[in-house]
Amino acid sequence: QFFRELSLEDQIREVGENLPYADGIEIVDEMSLRYPDPGEEFVRKWFGWMERYGTVPVTMDVSFDVLQFRDHVMSHDEVAERLMRDMRLAKRLGFRNVRVLSTCPFEVMLKALPLAEEIDIRLGKEVHQPMRLEGQQVSEIIEYAERDGTRHLGIVPDFGIFGFRPTE
């Protein structure tokens, strides 16, 4: 994708045709789609690709450029509104999971949680280096989910957290 060697459909075909034990598709919304609204024609094509290549939408990754406006930094309310818009898009495309970057404030996730529960989208925060599984950013999510009983809020560990030094 980065080198524009494969279109989104080509990438989905690669998964469906060349990865015999994988069928799940994960995308980064802003990189993969005409964002924020890819249009109904794209949605029809998307589900056609899923059927044609035997793949399923699994996770849509979202991020927030809080500096996208020249006149202000986005507030938590503005970021939560954007997250909720992205969750609706994920649902429209058949995804069951939305992954936010490790920099997403817990308060933003909590503001979006009622919608996640309403539309049955699981909202997960990426746990990425230098975060640790034992850290506050992870424990506050786990403790809240256990206390509240929600199955729509959690963490998505990146395996890089288990590294102790850069690879050679």
Coordinates of N, CA, C and O in Angstrom, one line a residue:
Q1 N 0.8 -1.2 0.0 CA 0.0 0.0 0.0 C 0.9 1.2 0.0 O 0.6 2.2 -0.7
F2 N 1.9 1.2 0.8 CA 2.7 2.4 0.9 C 3.4 2.8 -0.4 O 3.4 3.9 -0.8
F3 N 3.8 1.8 -1.1 CA 4.5 2.0 -2.4 C 3.5 2.0 -3.6 O 3.9 2.1 -4.7
R4 N 2.2 1.9 -3.3 CA 1.1 1.9 -4.2 C 1.3 0.8 -5.3 O 1.0 1.0 -6.5
E5 N 1.8 -0.3 -4.8 CA 2.0 -1.5 -5.7 C 0.7 -2.3 -5.8 O 0.5 -3.0 -6.8
L6 N -0.1 -2.2 -4.7 CA -1.4 -3.0 -4.7 C -2.5 -2.1 -4.2 O -2.3 -1.3 -3.3
S7 N -3.6 -2.2 -4.9 CA -4.8 -1.5 -4.5 C -5.4 -2.2 -3.3 O -5.0 -3.3 -2.9
L8 N -6.4 -1.6 -2.7 CA -7.1 -2.2 -1.5 C -7.6 -3.5 -2.0 O -7.5 -4.5 -1.3
E9 N -8.3 -3.6 -3.1 CA -8.8 -4.9 -3.6 C -7.7 -5.9 -3.8 O -7.8 -7.1 -3.4
D10 N -6.5 -5.5 -4.3 CA -5.4 -6.4 -4.5 C -4.9 -6.9 -3.2 O -4.6 -8.1 -3.1
Q11 N -4.9 -6.1 -2.2 CA -4.5 -6.6 -0.9 C -5.4 -7.6 -0.3 O -5.0 -8.6 0.3
I12 N -6.7 -7.3 -0.5 CA -7.7 -8.3 0.0 C -7.6 -9.6 -0.7 O -7.7 -10.7 -0.1
R13 N -7.4 -9.5 -2.0 CA -7.2 -10.7 -2.9 C -6.0 -11.5 -2.4 O -6.0 -12.7 -2.3
E14 N -4.9 -10.8 -2.0 CA -3.7 -11.5 -1.5 C -4.0 -12.3 -0.3 O -3.6 -13.5 -0.2
V15 N -4.8 -11.8 0.6 CA -5.2 -12.5 1.8 C -6.1 -13.7 1.4 O -5.8 -14.8 1.9
G16 N -7.1 -13.5 0.6 CA -8.0 -14.5 0.3 C -7.4 -15.6 -0.5 O -7.7 -16.8 -0.3
E17 N -6.5 -15.3 -1.4 CA -6.0 -16.3 -2.3 C -4.6 -16.9 -1.9 O -4.3 -18.0 -2.3
N18 N -3.8 -16.2 -1.1 CA -2.5 -16.6 -0.9 C -2.1 -16.8 0.6 O -1.0 -17.2 0.9
L19 N -3.1 -16.6 1.5 CA -2.9 -16.9 2.9 C -3.9 -17.9 3.3 O -5.0 -17.6 3.8
P20 N -3.6 -19.2 3.2 CA -4.6 -20.2 3.4 C -5.2 -20.3 4.8 O -6.3 -20.8 4.9
Y21 N -4.5 -19.9 5.8 CA -5.0 -20.0 7.1 C -5.5 -18.6 7.7 O -5.7 -18.5 8.9
A22 N -5.6 -17.6 6.8 CA -6.1 -16.3 7.2 C -7.2 -15.8 6.3 O -7.2 -16.1 5.1
D23 N -8.2 -15.2 7.0 CA -9.3 -14.6 6.2 C -9.7 -13.3 6.7 O -10.5 -12.6 6.1
G24 N -9.1 -12.8 7.8 CA -9.5 -11.6 8.4 C -8.8 -10.4 7.8 O -7.6 -10.4 7.5
I25 N -9.5 -9.3 7.6 CA -9.0 -8.1 7.1 C -9.0 -7.0 8.1 O -10.0 -6.7 8.8
E26 N -7.9 -6.3 8.3 CA -7.7 -5.2 9.1 C -7.3 -4.0 8.3 O -6.4 -4.2 7.4
I27 N -7.9 -2.8 8.4 CA -7.5 -1.7 7.7 C -7.3 -0.5 8.6 O -7.8 -0.5 9.7
V28 N -6.6 0.5 8.1 CA -6.4 1.8 8.7 C -7.4 2.7 7.9 O -7.1 2.9 6.7
D29 N -8.4 3.2 8.5 CA -9.4 3.9 7.8 C -8.9 5.0 6.9 O -9.2 5.1 5.7
E30 N -8.1 5.9 7.4 CA -7.7 7.1 6.6 C -6.7 6.7 5.5 O -6.6 7.4 4.5
M31 N -6.0 5.6 5.6 CA -5.1 5.1 4.6 C -5.8 4.3 3.5 O -5.3 4.2 2.4
S32 N -6.8 3.6 3.9 CA -7.4 2.6 3.0 C -8.7 3.1 2.3 O -9.1 2.5 1.3
L33 N -9.3 4.1 2.8 CA -10.7 4.5 2.3 C -10.7 5.9 1.9 O -9.8 6.7 2.3
R34 N -11.7 6.3 1.1 CA -11.9 7.7 0.9 C -12.6 8.2 2.2 O -13.8 8.0 2.4
Y35 N -11.8 8.7 3.0 CA -12.3 9.0 4.4 C -12.8 10.5 4.5 O -12.2 11.3 3.8
P36 N -13.8 10.7 5.2 CA -14.5 9.9 6.2 C -15.7 9.2 5.7 O -16.3 8.3 6.4
D37 N -16.1 9.4 4.4 CA -17.3 8.7 3.9 C -16.9 8.1 2.5 O -16.8 8.9 1.5
P38 N -16.7 6.8 2.4 CA -16.3 6.2 1.2 C -17.4 6.1 0.1 O -17.1 5.9 -1.0
G39 N -18.6 6.3 0.6 CA -19.8 6.3 -0.3 C -20.4 4.9 -0.5 O -19.8 3.9 -0.2
E40 N -21.6 4.9 -0.9 CA -22.4 3.7 -1.1 C -21.8 2.7 -2.1 O -21.8 1.5 -2.0
E41 N -21.3 3.3 -3.2 CA -20.7 2.4 -4.3 C -19.5 1.7 -3.7 O -19.3 0.5 -4.0
F42 N -18.7 2.3 -2.9 CA -17.5 1.6 -2.3 C -18.0 0.6 -1.3 O -17.5 -0.5 -1.3
V43 N -19.0 0.8 -0.5 CA -19.5 -0.1 0.4 C -20.0 -1.4 -0.3 O -19.7 -2.5 0.1
R44 N -20.7 -1.2 -1.5 CA -21.1 -2.4 -2.3 C -19.9 -3.2 -2.8 O -19.8 -4.4 -2.7
K45 N -18.9 -2.4 -3.3 CA -17.7 -3.1 -3.8 C -17.0 -3.8 -2.6 O -16.5 -5.0 -2.8
W46 N -16.9 -3.2 -1.5 CA -16.3 -3.8 -0.3 C -16.9 -5.1 0.0 O -16.1 -6.1 0.2
F47 N -18.2 -5.2 0.2 CA -18.8 -6.5 0.5 C -18.7 -7.5 -0.7 O -18.6 -8.7 -0.4
G48 N -18.6 -7.0 -1.9 CA -18.4 -7.9 -3.0 C -17.0 -8.5 -2.9 O -16.8 -9.7 -3.2
W49 N -16.0 -7.7 -2.5 CA -14.6 -8.2 -2.3 C -14.6 -9.3 -1.2 O -14.0 -10.3 -1.4
M50 N -15.3 -9.0 -0.1 CA -15.3 -9.9 1.0 C -15.9 -11.3 0.5 O -15.3 -12.3 0.8
E51 N -16.9 -11.2 -0.3 CA -17.5 -12.5 -0.8 C -16.6 -13.2 -1.8 O -16.4 -14.4 -1.7
R52 N -16.2 -12.4 -2.7 CA -15.3 -12.9 -3.8 C -14.1 -13.6 -3.3 O -13.7 -14.7 -3.8
Y53 N -13.4 -13.0 -2.3 CA -12.1 -13.5 -1.9 C -12.2 -14.3 -0.6 O -11.2 -14.8 -0.1
G54 N -13.4 -14.5 -0.1 CA -13.6 -15.4 1.1 C -13.0 -14.7 2.3 O -12.4 -15.4 3.2
T55 N -13.1 -13.4 2.5 CA -12.5 -12.7 3.6 C -13.6 -12.1 4.4 O -14.7 -12.0 4.0
V56 N -13.2 -11.7 5.6 CA -14.1 -11.1 6.6 C -13.5 -9.8 7.2 O -12.3 -9.8 7.5
P57 N -14.3 -8.7 7.3 CA -13.7 -7.6 8.0 C -13.6 -7.9 9.5 O -14.5 -8.4 10.1
V58 N -12.4 -7.6 10.1 CA -12.2 -7.9 11.5 C -12.0 -6.6 12.3 O -12.7 -6.4 13.3
T59 N -11.0 -5.8 11.9 CA -10.7 -4.6 12.7 C -10.4 -3.4 11.8 O -9.7 -3.5 10.9
M60 N -11.0 -2.3 12.2 CA -10.7 -1.0 11.6 C -9.9 -0.2 12.6 O -10.3 0.0 13.7
D61 N -8.7 0.2 12.2 CA -7.8 1.0 13.0 C -8.1 2.5 12.8 O -8.2 2.9 11.6
V62 N -8.3 3.2 13.8 CA -8.6 4.7 13.7 C -7.5 5.5 14.4 O -6.9 5.0 15.4
S63 N -7.3 6.7 14.0 CA -6.4 7.6 14.7 C -7.0 9.0 14.6 O -7.9 9.2 13.9
F64 N -6.4 9.8 15.4 CA -7.0 11.2 15.5 C -5.8 12.2 15.4 O -4.9 12.2 16.2
D65 N -5.9 13.0 14.4 CA -5.0 14.1 14.2 C -5.5 15.3 14.9 O -6.3 16.1 14.4
V66 N -5.2 15.4 16.2 CA -5.8 16.4 17.1 C -5.3 17.8 16.6 O -5.8 18.8 17.1
L67 N -4.3 17.9 15.7 CA -3.8 19.2 15.3 C -4.3 19.5 13.8 O -3.7 20.3 13.1
Q68 N -5.4 18.8 13.4 CA -5.8 19.0 12.0 C -6.4 20.4 11.8 O -6.6 20.8 10.6
F69 N -6.8 21.1 12.8 CA -7.4 22.4 12.6 C -6.3 23.5 12.9 O -5.6 23.4 13.8
R70 N -6.3 24.6 12.1 CA -5.3 25.6 12.3 C -5.6 26.4 13.6 O -4.7 27.0 14.1
D71 N -6.8 26.5 14.0 CA -7.2 27.4 15.1 C -7.2 26.8 16.5 O -7.4 27.5 17.4
H72 N -7.1 25.4 16.6 CA -7.2 24.8 17.9 C -6.8 23.3 17.9 O -6.8 22.7 16.8
V73 N -6.5 22.9 19.0 CA -6.2 21.4 19.3 C -7.6 20.8 19.6 O -8.3 21.4 20.4
M74 N -7.9 19.7 19.0 CA -9.2 19.1 19.3 C -9.3 18.7 20.8 O -8.4 18.2 21.4
S75 N -10.5 19.0 21.3 CA -10.9 18.7 22.7 C -11.2 17.2 22.8 O -11.4 16.5 21.7
H76 N -11.3 16.7 24.0 CA -11.7 15.3 24.1 C -13.1 15.0 23.6 O -13.4 14.0 23.0
D77 N -14.0 16.0 23.7 CA -15.3 15.9 23.1 C -15.3 15.7 21.6 O -16.0 14.9 21.0
E78 N -14.5 16.6 21.0 CA -14.3 16.5 19.5 C -13.7 15.2 19.1 O -14.2 14.6 18.1
V79 N -12.7 14.7 19.8 CA -12.1 13.4 19.4 C -13.1 12.3 19.6 O -13.2 11.4 18.8
A80 N -13.9 12.4 20.7 CA -14.9 11.3 20.9 C -15.9 11.3 19.8 O -16.4 10.3 19.3
E81 N -16.3 12.5 19.3 CA -17.3 12.6 18.2 C -16.7 12.0 17.0 O -17.4 11.2 16.3
R82 N -15.4 12.2 16.7 CA -14.8 11.6 15.6 C -14.7 10.1 15.7 O -14.9 9.4 14.8
L83 N -14.3 9.6 16.9 CA -14.3 8.2 17.2 C -15.6 7.6 16.9 O -15.7 6.5 16.3
M84 N -16.7 8.2 17.4 CA -18.0 7.6 17.2 C -18.4 7.6 15.7 O -19.0 6.6 15.2
R85 N -18.0 8.6 15.0 CA -18.2 8.6 13.5 C -17.5 7.4 12.9 O -18.0 6.7 12.0
D86 N -16.3 7.2 13.3 CA -15.5 6.1 12.8 C -16.0 4.8 13.2 O -16.0 3.8 12.4
M87 N -16.6 4.7 14.4 CA -17.2 3.4 14.8 C -18.5 3.1 13.9 O -18.7 2.0 13.5
R88 N -19.2 4.1 13.6 CA -20.4 3.9 12.7 C -19.9 3.5 11.3 O -20.5 2.6 10.7
L89 N -18.8 4.0 10.8 CA -18.3 3.6 9.5 C -17.8 2.2 9.6 O -18.1 1.4 8.7
A90 N -17.1 1.8 10.7 CA -16.7 0.4 10.9 C -17.9 -0.5 10.8 O -17.8 -1.6 10.2
K91 N -18.9 -0.2 11.5 CA -20.1 -1.0 11.5 C -20.7 -1.1 10.1 O -21.1 -2.2 9.7
R92 N -20.8 0.0 9.4 CA -21.3 0.0 8.1 C -20.5 -0.9 7.1 O -21.1 -1.5 6.2
L93 N -19.2 -1.1 7.4 CA -18.3 -2.0 6.6 C -18.2 -3.4 7.1 O -17.5 -4.2 6.6
G94 N -19.0 -3.7 8.2 CA -19.0 -5.0 8.7 C -17.9 -5.4 9.8 O -17.8 -6.6 10.1
F95 N -17.2 -4.4 10.2 CA -16.2 -4.7 11.2 C -16.8 -4.9 12.6 O -17.8 -4.2 12.9
R96 N -16.2 -5.7 13.4 CA -16.7 -5.9 14.8 C -15.8 -5.3 15.8 O -16.1 -5.2 17.0
N97 N -14.6 -4.8 15.4 CA -13.6 -4.3 16.3 C -13.1 -2.9 15.7 O -12.9 -2.8 14.5
V98 N -12.9 -2.0 16.6 CA -12.2 -0.7 16.3 C -11.0 -0.6 17.2 O -11.2 -0.7 18.5
R99 N -9.9 -0.4 16.7 CA -8.6 -0.2 17.5 C -8.2 1.2 17.4 O -8.1 1.8 16.3
V100 N -8.1 1.8 18.6 CA -7.5 3.2 18.7 C -6.1 3.1 19.0 O -5.6 2.1 19.6
L101 N -5.3 4.1 18.7 CA -3.9 4.2 19.0 C -3.6 4.3 20.5 O -4.5 4.8 21.2
S102 N -2.4 4.0 20.9 CA -2.1 4.0 22.3 C -2.2 5.4 22.8 O -2.3 5.6 24.1
T103 N -2.2 6.4 22.0 CA -2.2 7.8 22.5 C -3.7 8.3 22.8 O -3.9 9.4 23.3
C104 N -4.7 7.4 22.5 CA -6.0 7.8 22.7 C -6.3 7.9 24.2 O -6.2 6.9 24.9
P105 N -6.8 9.0 24.7 CA -7.1 9.1 26.1 C -8.2 8.2 26.5 O -9.2 8.0 25.8
F106 N -8.1 7.6 27.7 CA -9.1 6.7 28.2 C -10.5 7.4 28.3 O -11.5 6.9 28.0
E107 N -10.5 8.7 28.6 CA -11.7 9.5 28.7 C -12.5 9.5 27.4 O -13.7 9.5 27.4
V108 N -11.7 9.6 26.3 CA -12.3 9.6 25.0 C -13.0 8.2 24.7 O -14.1 8.2 24.2
M109 N -12.3 7.2 25.1 CA -12.9 5.8 24.9 C -14.2 5.7 25.7 O -15.2 5.1 25.3
L110 N -14.2 6.2 27.0 CA -15.4 6.2 27.8 C -16.6 6.9 27.2 O -17.7 6.5 27.3
K111 N -16.2 8.1 26.6 CA -17.3 8.9 25.9 C -17.9 8.1 24.8 O -19.1 8.3 24.5
A112 N -17.1 7.3 24.1 CA -17.6 6.5 22.9 C -18.2 5.2 23.3 O -18.9 4.5 22.5
L113 N -18.0 4.7 24.5 CA -18.4 3.4 24.9 C -19.9 3.1 24.8 O -20.3 2.1 24.3
P114 N -20.8 4.1 25.2 CA -22.2 3.8 25.0 C -22.6 3.5 23.6 O -23.4 2.6 23.3
L115 N -22.0 4.2 22.6 CA -22.3 3.9 21.2 C -21.7 2.5 20.8 O -22.4 1.7 20.1
A116 N -20.5 2.2 21.3 CA -19.9 0.9 21.0 C -20.9 -0.2 21.5 O -21.1 -1.2 20.8
E117 N -21.4 -0.1 22.7 CA -22.4 -1.1 23.2 C -23.6 -1.1 22.4 O -24.2 -2.2 22.1
E118 N -24.1 0.1 22.0 CA -25.4 0.1 21.2 C -25.3 -0.5 19.9 O -26.2 -1.3 19.4
I119 N -24.1 -0.3 19.2 CA -24.0 -0.9 17.8 C -23.1 -2.2 17.8 O -22.8 -2.7 16.7
D120 N -22.8 -2.6 19.0 CA -22.0 -3.9 19.1 C -20.7 -3.9 18.4 O -20.4 -4.7 17.6
I121 N -19.9 -2.9 18.7 CA -18.5 -2.7 18.3 C -17.6 -2.8 19.5 O -17.9 -2.2 20.5
R122 N -16.6 -3.7 19.4 CA -15.6 -3.8 20.5 C -14.5 -2.7 20.2 O -14.0 -2.6 19.2
L123 N -14.3 -1.9 21.3 CA -13.4 -0.8 21.2 C -12.1 -1.2 22.0 O -12.2 -1.4 23.2
G124 N -11.0 -1.3 21.3 CA -9.7 -1.7 21.9 C -8.6 -0.7 21.8 O -8.5 -0.1 20.7
K125 N -7.9 -0.5 22.9 CA -6.7 0.5 22.8 C -5.5 -0.3 22.5 O -5.2 -1.3 23.2
E126 N -4.7 0.1 21.5 CA -3.5 -0.5 21.2 C -2.5 -0.3 22.4 O -2.3 0.8 22.8
V127 N -1.9 -1.4 22.8 CA -0.8 -1.4 23.8 C 0.5 -1.5 23.1 O 0.8 -2.6 22.5
H128 N 1.2 -0.4 23.0 CA 2.4 -0.3 22.1 C 3.5 0.2 22.9 O 3.4 0.9 23.8
Q129 N 4.8 -0.2 22.5 CA 6.0 0.3 23.2 C 5.9 1.8 23.2 O 5.5 2.4 22.2
P130 N 6.2 2.5 24.3 CA 6.8 2.0 25.5 C 5.8 1.6 26.6 O 6.2 1.4 27.7
M131 N 4.6 1.5 26.2 CA 3.6 1.1 27.2 C 3.9 -0.3 27.7 O 4.4 -1.1 27.0
R132 N 3.4 -0.6 28.9 CA 3.6 -2.0 29.5 C 2.2 -2.5 29.9 O 1.3 -1.7 30.2
L133 N 2.1 -3.8 29.9 CA 0.8 -4.4 30.3 C 0.5 -4.1 31.7 O -0.6 -4.1 32.1
E134 N 1.5 -3.8 32.5 CA 1.3 -3.5 33.9 C 1.1 -2.0 34.2 O 0.9 -1.6 35.3
G135 N 1.1 -1.2 33.2 CA 1.0 0.2 33.3 C -0.4 0.7 33.6 O -1.4 0.0 33.4
Q136 N -0.5 2.0 34.0 CA -1.8 2.6 34.3 C -2.8 2.7 33.1 O -4.0 2.4 33.2
Q137 N -2.2 2.9 31.9 CA -3.1 3.1 30.7 C -3.8 1.8 30.4 O -4.8 1.8 29.8
V138 N -3.2 0.6 30.8 CA -3.8 -0.7 30.5 C -4.7 -1.0 31.7 O -5.9 -1.4 31.5
S139 N -4.2 -0.8 32.9 CA -5.0 -1.3 34.1 C -6.3 -0.5 34.2 O -7.3 -1.1 34.6
E140 N -6.3 0.8 33.9 CA -7.6 1.6 34.0 C -8.6 1.0 33.1 O -9.8 1.0 33.4
I141 N -8.2 0.5 31.9 CA -9.2 -0.1 31.0 C -9.7 -1.4 31.5 O -10.9 -1.7 31.5
I142 N -8.8 -2.2 31.9 CA -9.1 -3.6 32.4 C -10.0 -3.5 33.6 O -11.0 -4.1 33.8
E143 N -9.6 -2.6 34.6 CA -10.4 -2.4 35.8 C -11.8 -1.9 35.5 O -12.8 -2.4 36.1
Y144 N -11.9 -1.0 34.6 CA -13.2 -0.4 34.2 C -14.1 -1.5 33.6 O -15.3 -1.7 34.0
A145 N -13.5 -2.2 32.7 CA -14.3 -3.3 32.0 C -14.8 -4.3 32.9 O -15.9 -4.8 32.9
E146 N -13.9 -4.7 33.9 CA -14.3 -5.7 34.9 C -15.4 -5.2 35.8 O -16.4 -5.9 36.1
R147 N -15.2 -3.9 36.3 CA -16.2 -3.3 37.2 C -17.5 -3.1 36.5 O -18.6 -3.4 37.1
D148 N -17.5 -2.6 35.3 CA -18.7 -2.3 34.5 C -19.4 -3.5 33.9 O -20.6 -3.5 33.6
G149 N -18.6 -4.5 33.7 CA -19.1 -5.7 33.0 C -19.2 -5.6 31.5 O -19.8 -6.5 30.9
T150 N -18.7 -4.6 30.9 CA -18.8 -4.4 29.5 C -17.8 -5.4 28.7 O -16.7 -5.6 29.2
R151 N -18.3 -5.8 27.6 CA -17.5 -6.6 26.7 C -17.1 -5.8 25.5 O -16.7 -6.4 24.5
H152 N -17.3 -4.5 25.6 CA -17.1 -3.6 24.4 C -15.9 -2.7 24.6 O -15.7 -1.8 23.8
L153 N -15.1 -2.9 25.6 CA -13.9 -2.1 25.9 C -12.8 -3.0 26.3 O -13.0 -3.9 27.2
G154 N -11.6 -2.8 25.7 CA -10.5 -3.6 26.1 C -9.2 -3.1 25.5 O -9.1 -1.9 25.2
I155 N -8.2 -4.0 25.4 CA -6.9 -3.7 25.0 C -6.5 -4.6 23.8 O -7.1 -5.7 23.6
V156 N -5.6 -4.1 23.0 CA -5.1 -4.8 21.8 C -3.6 -4.8 21.9 O -2.9 -3.8 21.5
P157 N -3.0 -5.8 22.5 CA -1.5 -5.8 22.7 C -0.8 -5.9 21.4 O -1.1 -6.7 20.5
D158 N 0.2 -5.1 21.2 CA 1.1 -5.2 20.0 C 2.3 -6.0 20.5 O 2.8 -5.8 21.6
F159 N 2.7 -7.0 19.8 CA 3.7 -8.0 20.3 C 5.0 -7.3 20.5 O 5.9 -7.8 21.2
G160 N 5.2 -6.1 20.0 CA 6.5 -5.3 20.2 C 6.7 -5.0 21.7 O 7.8 -4.7 22.1
I161 N 5.6 -5.1 22.5 CA 5.8 -4.8 24.0 C 6.6 -5.8 24.7 O 7.1 -5.6 25.8
F162 N 6.8 -7.0 24.1 CA 7.6 -8.0 24.7 C 9.1 -8.0 24.3 O 9.8 -8.8 24.8
G163 N 9.4 -7.0 23.5 CA 10.9 -6.9 23.2 C 11.6 -6.2 24.3 O 11.1 -5.3 25.0
F164 N 12.9 -6.6 24.4 CA 13.7 -5.9 25.4 C 14.8 -5.0 24.8 O 15.4 -4.2 25.5
R165 N 15.0 -5.2 23.5 CA 16.0 -4.4 22.8 C 15.6 -4.4 21.3 O 14.9 -5.3 20.9
P166 N 16.1 -3.5 20.5 CA 15.8 -3.5 19.1 C 16.4 -4.7 18.5 O 17.5 -5.2 18.9
T167 N 15.8 -5.3 17.4 CA 16.4 -6.4 16.7 C 17.6 -6.0 16.0 O 17.8 -4.8 15.7
E168 N 18.5 -6.9 15.7 CA 19.7 -6.6 15.0 C 19.4 -6.5 13.5 O 20.1 -5.8 12.8

